[in-house]
Amino acid sequence: MALRYDPPPEAYFRGEDPLAIVAAIPGLIHLEVAADAPADAVSYDPFRCALKIAAVAQASLAEVKTATRLVADQVELAVVDAGPAVEPVGLQLRTLRVDAANLDAVAALVNELVIAKNALTHETRRLSAELEALGHGRRKQARALVDREAAIERVVADLHGAVTRLRLAPLGHLFSRFPRQVREIADGLGKPVDFQVSGEDVALDKEVLEGLFEPILHLVRNAVDHGLEDPEGRRAARKPQRGSLAIAARSAGATVTIDVADDGRGLDIEAIRAKAVARGVLGPDAAKGQSDIAVADLVFAPGFSTAERVSELSGRGVGMDAVRAAVGRLGGTVSLHNRPGAGLTVRLTLPAQVLMTRVLVVDARGQRFAVPLAEIEAIHRVRSVDVTAVREGRAYVRDAQVIPLLRLSEMLGDASRPDDDVFPVLKVAAGAEAVGVQVDAIGDRIEAPMRPLGGIMTAYPGVLGTILQGDGRVLLVLDVAELAA
Amino acid sequence: MTVRLDGEVIHLEGDCHVEDAEVLLRRLQEAPGRGVDLSQCRRMHAALAQVLLSFRTPILAAPQDSFLRDRLLPNFQRSSLPGEGPMSSKQDPSGALAGSSTQTGVLG
């Protein structure tokens, strides 16, 4: 049965609850609820019913009539062929299957359009500046040019958004691959594991989705191999005999978080601290001063593996650093929530859609680079006289905070030259600490889709990808936090 | 308490009745862009669903109840695609797109 149900505006006053009525229809297999867009958000009346409801139920006419008898005058019924696969005419259940390659082609074209538009922006600004300089009469023309350009810019941004949304796919596809993997890993290690997955409906860009399998698999392996104790260990720790491992995805606005959580032993902070000292990653004094959170973050340092022995399973030369790098390439971040003795949760935070990346163009030693604006906490102008030497490094004070200062050119392996009297500094978060990155000059902010590095460049540390500038030049997008670490 | 604000997240909890619609509306109007956590919501009166639909409120966590989760929730997700909500266009006459469009400018 298909039904259309248009409750009158005064339905709520009459004490009717259209949702409760629909919920009571037996065999409900599809429900569409739409609300009229409010004409005016300020004077919106929540007690005036503005719902339009359409539903499909696998039930007899009599059953549906019984369920809707109180509002019979508001309901239109139509018999449709039974079966969940049937899409009743007029209910607008319209989906279309499209080859992914076609979608990619459209997305690639839109990306080209964005780049062409950026070139237009560049040209428009140059031209309008020239027109303005010509004097009063030309100012109007300059403004018209800028306005037209802005209109195109808006449409292009809209189009990009619409195409991006087309590429969303539910995480369920990805998650369905893990139960078997977990079972195999757990069986191989003789550790009984209860594995749970939630949030299969959460949608991500399909490219991001594909790139997540390896890092999540690695986290799963780590959790079973190093996180969960063996049966004796769990008995000794008075934990349930079966270890628990869960992957949970949640959508939170523009980002999606994926938690991989186990109830194993968690990270041994003191062991990591000791190892960091032994490997010379941290000096003994620095190690004592570091917070537990900062120490836990060291597991992401390249080549830093916390397990005492390299097991066959996880010890394949890729560690947490590879996970962070892989997720970073997808535009995401990785964070830890450690519960010593009780388990570890690794959280991947990813953009729900491949967004245009907003970057700041900076100049270092005559070369231009792009830095994602999202990474920059603040831009400071620092006078060279205010910089103080701290041991072998340098630092400055801003807002009662001592910020270590690094030169971008030196981070990139260039020799230094004398500083200007005043120079710009990008304040970025490197791990749990703030770092100031000194550059020579700051240029435009631009927005463009970032292309991930391909081929051998993939392994190049500190580079997130490339962006095509309006004038056609390619900029390297730097991961300054990684360079500073 | 069925409508509870925690930071920028509105939680709907337990049985949400028609009168809760007004509280929910107020919480959304105070700060557009707030999302709603339905994980503890058992029942929802149509008036609340209408507010969530009309304002294209992002749903941050799904309810447990199968009717709410499997039948009602997809409707919110259909309507909560960003960028065209009546709320955002109301609050930002220059278009909700300002945030997503290219912003160029020379800094300092």
Coordinates of C-alpha atoms in Angstrom, one line a residue:
Chain A
M1 CA 0.0 0.0 0.0
A2 CA 1.2 3.5 -0.7
L3 CA -0.3 6.4 1.1
R4 CA -0.1 10.1 1.1
Y5 CA -1.0 11.9 4.3
D6 CA -1.3 15.7 4.5
P7 CA -2.2 16.7 8.1
P8 CA -3.9 20.1 8.4
P9 CA -2.0 23.0 10.0
E10 CA -4.0 22.7 13.2
A11 CA -3.2 18.9 13.6
Y12 CA -1.0 19.5 16.7
F13 CA -3.6 21.6 18.4
R14 CA -6.1 18.8 18.0
G15 CA -3.7 16.6 19.8
E16 CA -2.8 14.6 16.7
D17 CA 0.7 13.2 16.2
P18 CA 1.1 12.4 12.6
L19 CA 4.4 10.5 13.2
A20 CA 2.8 8.3 15.9
I21 CA 0.0 7.5 13.4
V22 CA 2.5 6.6 10.7
A23 CA 4.6 4.6 13.1
A24 CA 1.6 2.4 13.9
I25 CA 1.1 1.4 10.3
P26 CA 2.1 -2.3 10.1
G27 CA 4.8 -3.4 7.6
L28 CA 6.1 0.1 7.0
I29 CA 8.9 -0.1 4.5
H30 CA 9.4 3.4 3.4
L31 CA 8.6 6.8 4.8
E32 CA 9.1 10.2 3.3
V33 CA 8.5 13.2 5.5
A34 CA 8.9 16.7 4.2
A35 CA 8.3 20.0 5.9
D36 CA 7.5 23.2 4.1
A37 CA 10.5 25.6 4.4
P38 CA 9.6 28.3 6.8
A39 CA 8.9 31.6 5.1
D40 CA 10.5 33.4 7.9
A41 CA 12.8 31.7 10.4
V42 CA 12.1 34.3 13.1
S43 CA 8.4 34.1 13.3
Y44 CA 8.3 30.3 12.7
D45 CA 5.5 28.6 14.6
P46 CA 6.5 25.1 15.7
F47 CA 2.9 24.3 16.6
R48 CA 1.6 24.8 13.1
C49 CA 1.8 21.5 11.3
A50 CA 3.6 21.9 8.0
L51 CA 4.4 18.2 7.3
K52 CA 3.7 16.2 4.1
I53 CA 4.0 12.5 4.5
A54 CA 4.2 9.7 2.0
A55 CA 4.7 6.1 3.0
V56 CA 4.8 2.6 1.6
A57 CA 3.7 -0.4 3.7
Q58 CA 3.5 -4.1 3.1
A59 CA 0.1 -4.4 4.6
S60 CA -3.5 -4.9 3.5
L61 CA -5.8 -2.1 2.7
A62 CA -7.8 -2.9 5.8
E63 CA -4.8 -2.8 8.0
V64 CA -3.7 0.6 6.8
K65 CA -7.2 1.9 7.1
T66 CA -7.4 0.7 10.7
A67 CA -4.1 2.4 11.5
T68 CA -5.2 5.7 9.9
R69 CA -8.9 5.7 10.8
L70 CA -8.6 8.8 13.0
V71 CA -7.3 10.9 10.2
A72 CA -9.0 9.1 7.4
D73 CA -10.0 12.3 5.7
Q74 CA -6.4 13.4 5.4
V75 CA -5.1 10.2 3.9
E76 CA -5.0 9.1 0.3
L77 CA -4.4 5.4 -0.3
A78 CA -3.3 3.6 -3.3
V79 CA -2.7 -0.1 -3.8
V80 CA 0.7 -0.9 -5.3
D81 CA 2.2 -4.3 -6.1
A82 CA 3.5 -5.8 -2.9
G83 CA 7.2 -6.3 -2.5
P84 CA 9.9 -4.1 -1.2
A85 CA 11.6 -3.7 -4.6
V86 CA 8.7 -1.8 -6.1
E87 CA 9.0 1.9 -6.3
P88 CA 5.5 3.3 -6.3
V89 CA 4.8 5.9 -8.9
G90 CA 4.4 9.4 -7.7
L91 CA 6.3 8.9 -4.4
Q92 CA 9.5 10.3 -5.9
L93 CA 11.8 7.4 -4.8
R94 CA 14.2 8.2 -7.6
T95 CA 17.6 6.8 -7.6
L96 CA 19.9 6.4 -10.6
R97 CA 22.8 4.0 -10.9
V98 CA 25.8 5.7 -12.5
D99 CA 29.2 4.3 -13.3
A100 CA 31.8 5.5 -10.9
A101 CA 34.1 6.4 -13.7
N102 CA 31.5 8.9 -15.1
L103 CA 31.2 10.5 -11.7
D104 CA 35.0 10.8 -11.5
A105 CA 35.1 12.4 -14.9
V106 CA 32.5 15.0 -13.9
A107 CA 34.4 15.6 -10.6
A108 CA 37.6 16.0 -12.5
L109 CA 36.0 18.5 -14.9
V110 CA 34.6 20.5 -12.0
N111 CA 38.1 20.6 -10.5
E112 CA 39.4 21.9 -13.7
L113 CA 36.7 24.5 -13.7
V114 CA 37.7 25.6 -10.2
I115 CA 41.3 26.0 -11.3
A116 CA 40.2 28.0 -14.4
K117 CA 38.0 30.1 -12.1
N118 CA 41.0 30.8 -9.9
A119 CA 42.9 32.0 -12.9
L120 CA 40.0 34.2 -13.8
T121 CA 40.0 35.6 -10.2
H122 CA 43.7 36.3 -10.5
E123 CA 43.2 38.0 -13.9
T124 CA 40.2 40.0 -12.7
R125 CA 42.1 41.4 -9.8
R126 CA 45.0 42.5 -11.9
L127 CA 42.7 44.0 -14.5
S128 CA 40.5 45.8 -12.0
A129 CA 43.5 47.3 -10.3
E130 CA 44.7 48.6 -13.6
L131 CA 41.2 50.0 -14.4
E132 CA 41.1 51.7 -11.0
A133 CA 44.4 53.3 -11.6
L134 CA 43.1 54.8 -14.8
G135 CA 40.9 57.0 -12.7
H136 CA 37.4 57.8 -11.7
G137 CA 35.5 56.9 -14.9
R138 CA 36.9 53.4 -14.9
R139 CA 36.1 52.5 -11.3
K140 CA 32.6 51.5 -12.1
Q141 CA 33.8 49.1 -14.8
A142 CA 36.3 47.6 -12.4
R143 CA 33.5 47.0 -9.9
A144 CA 31.2 45.4 -12.4
L145 CA 34.0 43.1 -13.4
V146 CA 34.7 42.1 -9.8
D147 CA 30.9 41.5 -9.2
R148 CA 30.5 39.3 -12.3
E149 CA 33.6 37.3 -11.3
A150 CA 32.2 36.9 -7.7
A151 CA 28.9 35.5 -9.2
I152 CA 30.7 32.9 -11.2
E153 CA 32.8 32.0 -8.2
R154 CA 29.6 31.3 -6.1
V155 CA 28.1 29.1 -8.8
V156 CA 31.4 27.2 -9.2
A157 CA 31.6 26.7 -5.5
D158 CA 27.9 25.4 -5.5
L159 CA 28.6 23.1 -8.4
H160 CA 31.7 21.7 -6.7
G161 CA 29.6 21.1 -3.5
A162 CA 26.9 19.3 -5.5
V163 CA 29.3 17.1 -7.3
T164 CA 31.2 16.3 -4.1
R165 CA 28.0 15.2 -2.5
L166 CA 27.3 12.8 -5.4
R167 CA 30.5 11.0 -4.5
L168 CA 29.5 10.1 -1.0
A169 CA 29.2 6.4 -0.2
P170 CA 28.2 4.7 3.1
L171 CA 30.9 3.3 5.3
G172 CA 29.1 0.0 5.5
H173 CA 30.9 -1.2 2.4
L174 CA 34.2 -0.7 4.0
F175 CA 33.2 -2.0 7.4
S176 CA 31.8 -5.2 6.0
R177 CA 35.3 -6.3 5.1
F178 CA 36.6 -6.3 8.7
P179 CA 34.7 -9.0 10.6
R180 CA 36.5 -11.7 8.6
Q181 CA 39.9 -10.0 9.0
V182 CA 39.4 -9.7 12.7
R183 CA 38.4 -13.3 13.0
E184 CA 41.5 -14.4 11.1
I185 CA 43.9 -12.2 13.1
A186 CA 42.3 -13.2 16.4
D187 CA 42.3 -16.9 15.6
G188 CA 45.9 -16.7 14.5
L189 CA 46.9 -15.2 17.9
G190 CA 44.6 -17.4 20.0
K191 CA 42.8 -14.4 21.4
P192 CA 39.0 -14.6 21.4
V193 CA 37.6 -11.3 20.3
D194 CA 34.1 -9.8 20.2
F195 CA 34.0 -7.4 17.3
Q196 CA 31.4 -4.7 16.8
V197 CA 30.8 -2.2 14.1
S198 CA 28.5 0.8 14.1
G199 CA 27.8 3.8 12.0
E200 CA 27.6 1.9 8.7
D201 CA 25.2 4.6 7.4
V202 CA 27.7 7.4 7.8
A203 CA 28.8 8.5 4.3
L204 CA 32.2 9.6 3.1
D205 CA 33.7 10.5 -0.2
K206 CA 34.3 7.2 -2.0
E207 CA 37.9 8.0 -2.6
V208 CA 38.5 8.6 1.1
L209 CA 36.6 5.4 1.8
E210 CA 38.9 3.4 -0.4
G211 CA 41.9 4.9 1.2
L212 CA 40.8 4.0 4.7
F213 CA 41.0 0.2 4.5
E214 CA 44.7 -0.1 5.0
P215 CA 45.0 2.3 7.9
I216 CA 42.0 0.8 9.7
L217 CA 43.2 -2.7 9.1
H218 CA 46.5 -1.7 10.6
L219 CA 44.8 -0.3 13.7
V220 CA 42.7 -3.5 14.0
R221 CA 45.9 -5.6 13.8
N222 CA 47.6 -3.5 16.4
A223 CA 44.6 -3.7 18.7
V224 CA 44.4 -7.4 18.6
D225 CA 48.1 -8.1 18.5
H226 CA 49.4 -5.5 21.0
G227 CA 46.4 -4.0 22.7
L228 CA 44.4 -7.0 23.8
E229 CA 46.0 -9.3 26.4
D230 CA 46.2 -13.0 25.9
P231 CA 43.6 -15.1 27.8
E232 CA 45.9 -15.5 30.9
G233 CA 46.7 -11.8 30.8
R234 CA 43.0 -10.9 30.8
R235 CA 42.3 -13.3 33.7
A236 CA 45.0 -11.7 35.7
A237 CA 43.6 -8.2 34.9
R238 CA 40.1 -9.4 35.9
K239 CA 38.7 -8.6 32.5
P240 CA 36.1 -10.7 30.6
Q241 CA 37.7 -13.6 28.8
R242 CA 36.9 -12.3 25.4
G243 CA 38.6 -9.2 24.3
S244 CA 36.4 -6.4 22.8
L245 CA 37.1 -4.5 19.7
A246 CA 34.8 -1.9 18.1
I247 CA 34.8 0.3 15.1
A248 CA 32.4 3.1 15.4
A249 CA 31.7 5.9 12.8
R250 CA 29.9 9.1 13.6
S251 CA 29.0 12.0 11.5
A252 CA 29.6 15.4 13.2
G253 CA 28.8 18.2 10.9
A254 CA 31.5 18.6 8.2
T255 CA 33.7 15.8 9.7
V256 CA 33.3 12.1 10.2
T257 CA 35.0 10.4 13.1
I258 CA 35.9 6.7 13.1
D259 CA 36.9 5.2 16.4
V260 CA 38.8 2.0 16.7
A261 CA 38.6 1.0 20.3
D262 CA 39.8 -2.0 22.3
D263 CA 39.6 -2.9 25.9
G264 CA 43.2 -4.2 26.1
R265 CA 46.1 -2.9 28.1
G266 CA 46.3 0.6 26.6
L267 CA 49.6 2.4 26.0
D268 CA 52.3 2.0 28.5
I269 CA 53.3 5.7 28.8
E270 CA 56.4 5.0 30.9
A271 CA 57.7 2.4 28.5
I272 CA 57.2 4.9 25.6
R273 CA 59.0 7.6 27.6
A274 CA 61.9 5.3 28.4
K275 CA 62.1 4.2 24.7
A276 CA 62.0 7.8 23.5
V277 CA 65.0 8.5 25.7
A278 CA 66.8 5.3 24.7
R279 CA 66.4 6.2 21.0
G280 CA 67.4 9.8 21.5
V281 CA 64.0 11.1 20.4
L282 CA 63.8 13.0 23.7
G283 CA 66.4 14.0 26.2
P284 CA 66.0 12.6 29.7
D285 CA 64.9 16.1 31.0
A286 CA 62.6 16.7 28.2
A287 CA 61.0 13.3 28.6
K288 CA 60.1 14.1 32.3
G289 CA 58.6 17.4 31.3
Q290 CA 56.4 16.0 28.6
S291 CA 52.7 15.4 29.4
D292 CA 51.3 11.9 29.1
I293 CA 49.4 13.0 26.1
A294 CA 52.5 14.4 24.3
V295 CA 54.3 11.2 25.2
A296 CA 51.5 9.0 23.8
D297 CA 51.7 11.0 20.6
L298 CA 55.3 9.8 20.1
V299 CA 53.9 6.5 18.8
F300 CA 53.3 8.4 15.6
A301 CA 56.9 9.4 15.2
P302 CA 58.4 7.6 12.2
G303 CA 59.8 4.2 13.1
F304 CA 58.6 4.3 16.6
S305 CA 56.9 1.1 17.6
T306 CA 55.9 0.4 21.2
A307 CA 55.8 -3.3 21.2
E308 CA 58.8 -5.0 22.8
R309 CA 59.2 -7.5 20.0
V310 CA 58.4 -7.2 16.4
S311 CA 55.6 -9.7 15.9
E312 CA 54.9 -11.3 12.6
L313 CA 51.6 -9.6 12.4
S314 CA 52.0 -5.9 12.9
G315 CA 55.7 -5.7 12.6
R316 CA 55.9 -5.2 8.9
G317 CA 57.8 -2.0 8.9
V318 CA 54.7 0.1 9.0
G319 CA 53.6 1.6 12.2
M320 CA 51.4 4.3 13.6
D321 CA 53.4 6.8 11.6
A322 CA 52.1 5.1 8.4
V323 CA 48.6 5.3 9.7
R324 CA 48.9 9.0 10.5
A325 CA 50.5 9.7 7.1
A326 CA 47.8 7.7 5.2
V327 CA 45.0 9.4 7.0
G328 CA 46.7 12.8 6.6
R329 CA 46.8 12.2 2.8
L330 CA 43.0 11.8 2.9
G331 CA 42.8 15.1 4.7
G332 CA 42.2 13.6 8.1
T333 CA 43.9 13.5 11.5
V334 CA 44.6 10.7 14.0
S335 CA 44.3 11.1 17.8
L336 CA 44.6 8.8 20.7
H337 CA 42.5 8.3 23.8
N338 CA 44.6 6.1 26.1
R339 CA 43.1 4.4 29.2
P340 CA 46.1 2.7 30.8
G341 CA 45.3 -0.8 31.6
A342 CA 41.8 -0.5 30.2
G343 CA 42.2 0.0 26.5
L344 CA 43.0 2.4 23.7
T345 CA 40.8 4.3 21.3
V346 CA 42.3 5.6 18.1
R347 CA 40.2 8.2 16.5
L348 CA 40.4 9.1 12.8
T349 CA 38.8 12.4 12.0
L350 CA 38.1 12.9 8.3
P351 CA 36.4 15.5 6.2
A352 CA 33.0 14.1 5.1
Q353 CA 33.6 15.5 1.7
V354 CA 36.8 16.2 -0.2
L355 CA 36.7 19.9 0.4
M356 CA 38.5 22.6 -1.4
T357 CA 41.6 23.2 0.6
R358 CA 42.2 26.7 1.7
V359 CA 45.9 27.6 1.8
L360 CA 48.1 30.5 2.5
V361 CA 50.9 31.1 0.1
V362 CA 54.2 31.8 1.8
D363 CA 57.6 32.8 0.7
A364 CA 60.7 31.2 2.0
R365 CA 64.1 31.9 0.4
G366 CA 62.6 33.0 -2.8
Q367 CA 60.4 29.9 -3.2
R368 CA 56.7 29.8 -2.7
F369 CA 54.9 27.2 -0.8
A370 CA 51.3 26.7 0.3
V371 CA 50.3 25.9 3.9
P372 CA 46.8 24.8 4.7
L373 CA 45.0 27.5 6.6
A374 CA 43.5 24.9 8.9
E375 CA 46.9 24.2 10.3
I376 CA 47.7 27.8 11.1
E377 CA 46.5 29.0 14.5
A378 CA 47.7 32.5 14.2
I379 CA 50.0 34.7 12.2
H380 CA 52.4 36.8 14.2
R381 CA 54.7 39.5 13.2
V382 CA 57.8 39.1 15.2
R383 CA 60.7 41.6 15.5
S384 CA 64.1 40.0 15.4
V385 CA 65.1 41.9 18.5
D386 CA 62.3 40.0 20.4
V387 CA 63.7 36.6 19.5
T388 CA 65.7 35.0 22.3
A389 CA 68.1 32.1 22.1
V390 CA 66.9 29.0 24.0
R391 CA 69.7 26.4 24.2
E392 CA 70.4 25.6 20.6
G393 CA 67.1 26.9 19.4
R394 CA 65.2 30.2 19.3
A395 CA 61.9 31.3 20.7
Y396 CA 59.6 34.3 21.1
V397 CA 56.9 35.2 23.6
R398 CA 53.3 35.9 22.6
D399 CA 50.3 36.0 24.8
A400 CA 52.3 34.8 27.8
Q401 CA 53.3 31.7 25.8
V402 CA 56.9 30.8 24.9
I403 CA 56.8 29.6 21.3
P404 CA 59.8 27.8 19.8
L405 CA 60.7 29.4 16.5
L406 CA 61.9 27.5 13.4
R407 CA 62.8 28.8 10.0
L408 CA 60.8 27.2 7.2
S409 CA 63.8 27.4 4.9
E410 CA 65.9 25.5 7.4
M411 CA 63.2 22.9 7.8
L412 CA 63.4 22.4 4.1
G413 CA 67.1 22.0 4.3
D414 CA 68.2 25.4 3.1
A415 CA 70.9 27.5 4.7
S416 CA 69.9 30.5 6.7
R417 CA 70.6 34.1 6.0
P418 CA 70.2 37.1 8.3
D419 CA 66.6 37.8 9.3
D420 CA 64.7 40.9 8.4
D421 CA 64.0 43.3 11.3
V422 CA 60.4 42.2 11.3
F423 CA 59.2 38.9 9.8
P424 CA 56.0 36.9 9.7
V425 CA 55.6 33.8 11.8
L426 CA 52.9 31.1 11.4
K427 CA 51.9 29.6 14.7
V428 CA 51.0 26.0 14.1
A429 CA 50.3 23.1 16.4
A430 CA 53.0 20.4 16.2
G431 CA 51.7 17.4 18.2
A432 CA 50.6 18.8 21.5
E433 CA 52.8 21.9 21.3
A434 CA 52.7 25.2 19.4
V435 CA 55.6 26.0 17.1
G436 CA 56.3 29.2 15.3
V437 CA 57.4 28.8 11.7
Q438 CA 59.3 31.8 10.3
V439 CA 58.8 32.7 6.7
D440 CA 60.0 35.6 4.6
A441 CA 56.7 36.9 3.3
I442 CA 53.0 36.0 3.3
G443 CA 51.0 36.1 0.1
D444 CA 47.5 35.3 -1.1
R445 CA 45.0 33.0 0.4
I446 CA 43.8 30.7 -2.3
E447 CA 41.3 27.9 -2.3
A448 CA 41.6 24.9 -4.7
P449 CA 41.2 21.2 -4.7
M450 CA 44.4 19.7 -3.5
R451 CA 45.9 16.9 -5.5
P452 CA 47.6 14.1 -3.5
L453 CA 51.1 13.3 -4.5
G454 CA 51.4 10.4 -6.8
G455 CA 54.1 7.8 -7.4
I456 CA 57.4 8.0 -5.6
M457 CA 56.5 11.4 -4.2
T458 CA 53.9 9.7 -2.0
A459 CA 56.6 8.9 0.5
Y460 CA 57.9 12.4 0.6
P461 CA 57.6 13.5 4.2
G462 CA 56.1 16.9 5.0
V463 CA 54.3 17.4 1.7
L464 CA 50.6 16.9 1.6
G465 CA 50.0 17.4 -2.1
T466 CA 50.0 20.1 -4.8
I467 CA 47.8 23.0 -5.6
L468 CA 47.5 24.7 -9.0
Q469 CA 47.8 28.5 -8.6
G470 CA 45.7 30.9 -10.5
D471 CA 48.7 31.8 -12.7
G472 CA 49.2 28.1 -13.6
R473 CA 52.2 27.6 -11.3
V474 CA 52.1 24.5 -9.1
L475 CA 52.6 24.9 -5.4
L476 CA 53.7 22.3 -2.9
V477 CA 51.3 22.1 0.0
L478 CA 53.4 21.6 3.1
D479 CA 52.5 19.8 6.3
V480 CA 54.4 22.2 8.5
A481 CA 53.5 20.3 11.7
E482 CA 55.2 17.2 10.3
L483 CA 58.2 19.2 9.2
A484 CA 58.5 20.8 12.6
A485 CA 58.2 17.5 14.5
Chain B
M1 CA 14.6 17.0 30.7
T2 CA 14.0 16.0 27.1
V3 CA 15.7 18.9 25.3
R4 CA 19.2 19.4 26.8
L5 CA 22.0 21.6 25.6
D6 CA 25.5 20.5 26.0
G7 CA 28.0 22.9 24.5
E8 CA 26.8 23.3 20.9
V9 CA 25.0 20.0 20.8
I10 CA 21.3 19.7 21.5
H11 CA 20.3 16.3 23.0
L12 CA 16.8 15.0 22.6
E13 CA 16.2 12.4 25.3
G14 CA 13.4 10.0 26.2
D15 CA 9.8 10.8 25.0
C16 CA 9.8 14.1 23.3
H17 CA 6.3 15.7 23.3
V18 CA 4.7 18.4 21.3
E19 CA 5.6 21.2 23.8
D20 CA 9.3 20.3 23.4
A21 CA 9.2 21.6 19.9
E22 CA 9.3 25.2 21.1
V23 CA 12.3 24.6 23.3
L24 CA 14.1 22.8 20.5
L25 CA 13.3 25.7 18.1
R26 CA 14.7 28.2 20.6
R27 CA 17.9 26.3 21.0
L28 CA 18.3 26.2 17.3
Q29 CA 17.5 29.9 16.8
E30 CA 20.0 31.0 19.6
A31 CA 22.8 29.6 17.6
P32 CA 22.2 28.4 14.0
G33 CA 24.5 25.5 13.2
R34 CA 23.9 23.5 16.3
G35 CA 23.5 19.8 15.7
V36 CA 21.2 17.4 17.4
D37 CA 22.1 14.1 19.2
L38 CA 19.1 11.7 19.0
S39 CA 20.9 8.7 20.6
Q40 CA 18.8 8.8 23.7
C41 CA 15.5 9.8 22.0
R42 CA 12.8 7.1 22.3
R43 CA 9.9 8.8 20.8
M44 CA 9.5 12.1 18.9
H45 CA 6.4 14.0 18.3
A46 CA 5.8 15.1 14.7
A47 CA 6.3 18.8 15.7
L48 CA 9.9 18.2 16.6
A49 CA 10.6 16.3 13.4
Q50 CA 9.1 19.2 11.6
V51 CA 11.5 21.7 13.3
L52 CA 14.5 19.5 12.5
L53 CA 13.4 19.1 8.9
S54 CA 12.5 22.8 8.4
F55 CA 15.8 24.0 9.7
R56 CA 17.8 21.2 8.1
T57 CA 19.4 20.5 11.4
P58 CA 22.5 18.3 11.3
I59 CA 21.8 15.0 13.1
L60 CA 25.0 14.0 15.0
A61 CA 23.9 10.7 16.5
A62 CA 21.1 8.3 15.4
P63 CA 18.3 7.2 17.7
Q64 CA 18.0 3.5 18.8
D65 CA 14.3 3.2 18.1
S66 CA 14.0 1.3 14.8
F67 CA 11.1 3.5 13.4
L68 CA 13.0 6.7 14.2
R69 CA 16.3 5.4 13.0
D70 CA 15.3 3.5 9.8
R71 CA 12.2 5.3 8.6
L72 CA 12.4 8.9 9.9
L73 CA 16.1 9.6 10.1
P74 CA 16.8 9.2 6.3
N75 CA 14.4 12.1 5.8
F76 CA 16.6 14.4 7.9
Q77 CA 19.7 13.3 6.0
R78 CA 18.0 14.0 2.7
S79 CA 17.3 17.5 3.9
S80 CA 20.4 18.4 5.8
L81 CA 22.8 18.8 2.9
P82 CA 24.7 21.9 3.7
G83 CA 24.4 25.2 2.0
E84 CA 20.8 25.8 1.4
G85 CA 18.9 25.8 4.7
P86 CA 16.4 28.5 5.3
M87 CA 18.2 29.3 8.6
S88 CA 21.5 30.0 7.0
S89 CA 20.1 32.1 4.2
K90 CA 18.2 34.0 6.8
Q91 CA 21.2 34.6 9.0
D92 CA 23.6 35.4 6.1
P93 CA 22.0 37.4 3.4
S94 CA 25.1 37.3 1.3
G95 CA 24.4 33.6 0.9
A96 CA 25.4 30.7 3.0
L97 CA 28.0 30.1 0.3
A98 CA 30.4 32.7 1.6
G99 CA 32.1 30.1 3.7
S100 CA 32.6 27.7 0.9
S101 CA 33.5 30.1 -1.9
T102 CA 36.9 31.3 -2.6
Q103 CA 38.2 34.0 -0.5
T104 CA 41.2 35.7 -1.6
G105 CA 43.1 38.5 -0.1
V106 CA 46.5 39.6 0.8
L107 CA 47.4 39.3 4.4
G108 CA 49.6 41.7 6.3

